Short mmCIF file of C-alpha atoms in Angstrom, two decimals:
data_model
loop_
_atom_site.label_atom_id
_atom_site.label_comp_id
_atom_site.label_asym_id
_atom_site.label_seq_id
_atom_site.Cartn_x
_atom_site.Cartn_y
_atom_site.Cartn_z
CA UNK A 1 73.48 215.27 -24.27
CA UNK A 2 70.73 217.23 -25.98
CA UNK A 3 68.28 219.36 -24.02
CA UNK A 4 64.94 218.94 -25.77
CA UNK A 5 61.63 220.42 -24.71
CA UNK A 6 58.45 218.53 -25.56
CA UNK A 7 56.14 220.40 -27.90
CA UNK A 8 52.42 220.50 -28.66
CA UNK A 9 51.45 220.02 -32.31
CA UNK A 10 47.95 220.70 -33.61
CA UNK A 11 46.76 218.42 -36.40
CA UNK A 12 43.38 217.88 -38.02
CA UNK A 13 41.87 214.42 -38.00
CA UNK A 14 38.85 213.03 -39.84
CA UNK A 15 35.89 212.29 -37.56
CA UNK A 16 36.06 208.50 -38.03
CA UNK A 17 39.73 208.38 -36.96
CA UNK A 18 39.19 210.89 -34.14
CA UNK A 19 36.50 208.62 -32.70
CA UNK A 20 38.90 205.65 -32.79
CA UNK A 21 41.59 207.69 -31.02
CA UNK A 22 39.22 208.86 -28.28
CA UNK A 23 37.99 205.28 -27.82
CA UNK A 24 41.61 204.21 -27.32
CA UNK A 25 41.50 201.66 -30.16
CA UNK A 26 43.67 203.57 -32.66
CA UNK A 27 47.24 203.56 -31.35
CA UNK A 28 49.13 204.35 -34.56
CA UNK A 29 48.56 207.59 -36.48
CA UNK A 30 49.71 207.66 -40.11
CA UNK A 31 51.18 210.81 -41.62
CA UNK A 32 53.28 211.75 -44.61
CA UNK A 33 56.84 212.61 -43.69
CA UNK A 34 56.38 216.34 -44.22
CA UNK A 35 59.23 218.62 -43.19
CA UNK A 36 57.11 220.20 -40.41
CA UNK A 37 56.88 216.77 -38.75
CA UNK A 38 60.56 215.87 -39.16
CA UNK A 39 61.39 216.65 -35.53
CA UNK A 40 58.30 215.03 -34.00
CA UNK A 41 59.52 212.79 -31.20
CA UNK A 42 58.52 210.70 -28.21
CA UNK A 43 57.30 212.95 -25.41
CA UNK A 44 55.63 215.47 -27.72
CA UNK A 45 51.88 216.05 -27.52
CA UNK A 46 49.58 216.06 -30.53
CA UNK A 47 46.30 217.92 -30.18
CA UNK A 48 43.94 216.40 -32.71
CA UNK A 49 41.04 218.53 -33.88
CA UNK A 50 38.00 217.58 -35.92
CA UNK A 51 37.92 220.17 -38.67
CA UNK A 52 35.17 222.79 -38.38
CA UNK A 53 34.27 221.73 -34.81
CA UNK A 54 35.45 222.51 -31.30
CA UNK A 55 36.21 218.85 -30.61
CA UNK A 56 39.76 218.01 -29.71
CA UNK A 57 41.82 215.46 -27.86
CA UNK A 58 45.43 215.28 -26.77
CA UNK A 59 47.69 212.29 -27.26
CA UNK A 60 51.24 211.65 -26.10
CA UNK A 61 53.70 210.56 -28.77
CA UNK A 62 55.34 207.35 -27.62
CA UNK A 63 57.37 206.61 -30.76
CA UNK A 64 57.84 207.80 -34.35
CA UNK A 65 58.97 205.29 -36.98
CA UNK A 66 59.72 206.12 -40.61
CA UNK A 67 58.71 203.87 -43.51
CA UNK A 68 59.32 204.22 -47.25
CA UNK A 69 55.59 203.96 -48.05
CA UNK A 70 52.16 203.18 -46.61
CA UNK A 71 52.27 199.49 -47.54
CA UNK A 72 55.47 199.00 -45.52
CA UNK A 73 53.97 200.98 -42.63
CA UNK A 74 50.85 198.82 -42.42
CA UNK A 75 52.93 195.66 -42.66
CA UNK A 76 55.34 196.88 -39.98
CA UNK A 77 52.82 198.28 -37.52
CA UNK A 78 49.88 195.94 -38.04
CA UNK A 79 46.69 197.28 -39.59
CA UNK A 80 44.61 196.72 -36.44
CA UNK A 81 46.72 199.35 -34.63
CA UNK A 82 46.01 201.91 -37.36
CA UNK A 83 42.30 201.22 -37.82
CA UNK A 84 40.74 198.22 -36.10
CA UNK A 85 37.54 198.61 -38.12
CA UNK A 86 39.02 198.11 -41.61
CA UNK A 87 41.05 195.48 -43.41
CA UNK A 88 44.64 196.13 -44.46
CA UNK A 89 43.61 196.57 -48.11
CA UNK A 90 40.77 198.95 -47.19
CA UNK A 91 43.16 200.99 -45.06
CA UNK A 92 45.76 201.19 -47.79
CA UNK A 93 43.10 202.43 -50.24
CA UNK A 94 41.76 204.95 -47.67
CA UNK A 95 45.21 206.31 -46.84
CA UNK A 96 46.04 206.66 -50.53
CA UNK A 97 42.78 208.56 -51.06
CA UNK A 98 43.86 211.06 -48.40
CA UNK A 99 47.48 211.23 -49.59
CA UNK A 100 48.17 210.90 -53.32
CA UNK A 101 51.28 209.27 -54.81
CA UNK A 102 53.11 212.61 -54.87
CA UNK A 103 52.80 212.70 -51.07
CA UNK A 104 53.53 209.01 -50.42
CA UNK A 105 56.87 209.33 -52.19
CA UNK A 106 57.99 211.62 -49.32
CA UNK A 107 57.80 208.65 -46.96
CA UNK A 108 55.40 207.65 -44.20
CA UNK A 109 55.44 208.15 -40.45
CA UNK A 110 53.91 205.74 -37.96
CA UNK A 111 53.26 207.72 -34.81
CA UNK A 112 52.51 205.56 -31.78
CA UNK A 113 50.13 207.50 -29.55
CA UNK A 114 48.43 207.26 -26.17
CA UNK A 115 45.36 209.24 -25.24
CA UNK A 116 45.95 211.72 -22.42
CA UNK A 117 43.38 213.30 -20.07
CA UNK A 118 41.23 216.02 -21.56
CA UNK A 119 42.76 219.50 -21.13
CA UNK A 120 39.29 220.97 -20.57
CA UNK A 121 36.17 221.68 -22.59
CA UNK A 122 35.47 221.36 -25.37
CA UNK A 123 36.63 217.76 -25.76
#
């Protein structure tokens, strides 16, 4: 049996996606499978921050699933869980604008999240 301690990760998030997370409508976060996220696991906390602001929110990681690319991720997770305000094709284009093909080739992570109570101001 492995003794594993949950960790807190700090990640930046664009305002539009931050607002969806804090509203509770975005339940899947999409990330490239970077080496610094390789050990992200259920039970960890992600503290999302809006760049250049004091706004933040904490989410609990419920599950991390690897996919070979963003298309497979959206098909596997359902686009409405990633961004309920955009179509699948719009989301794929948006994700690929954020992460170029040299990043997508590393693989994609679907991180199922649940908003947790605010740790204190500023939120």
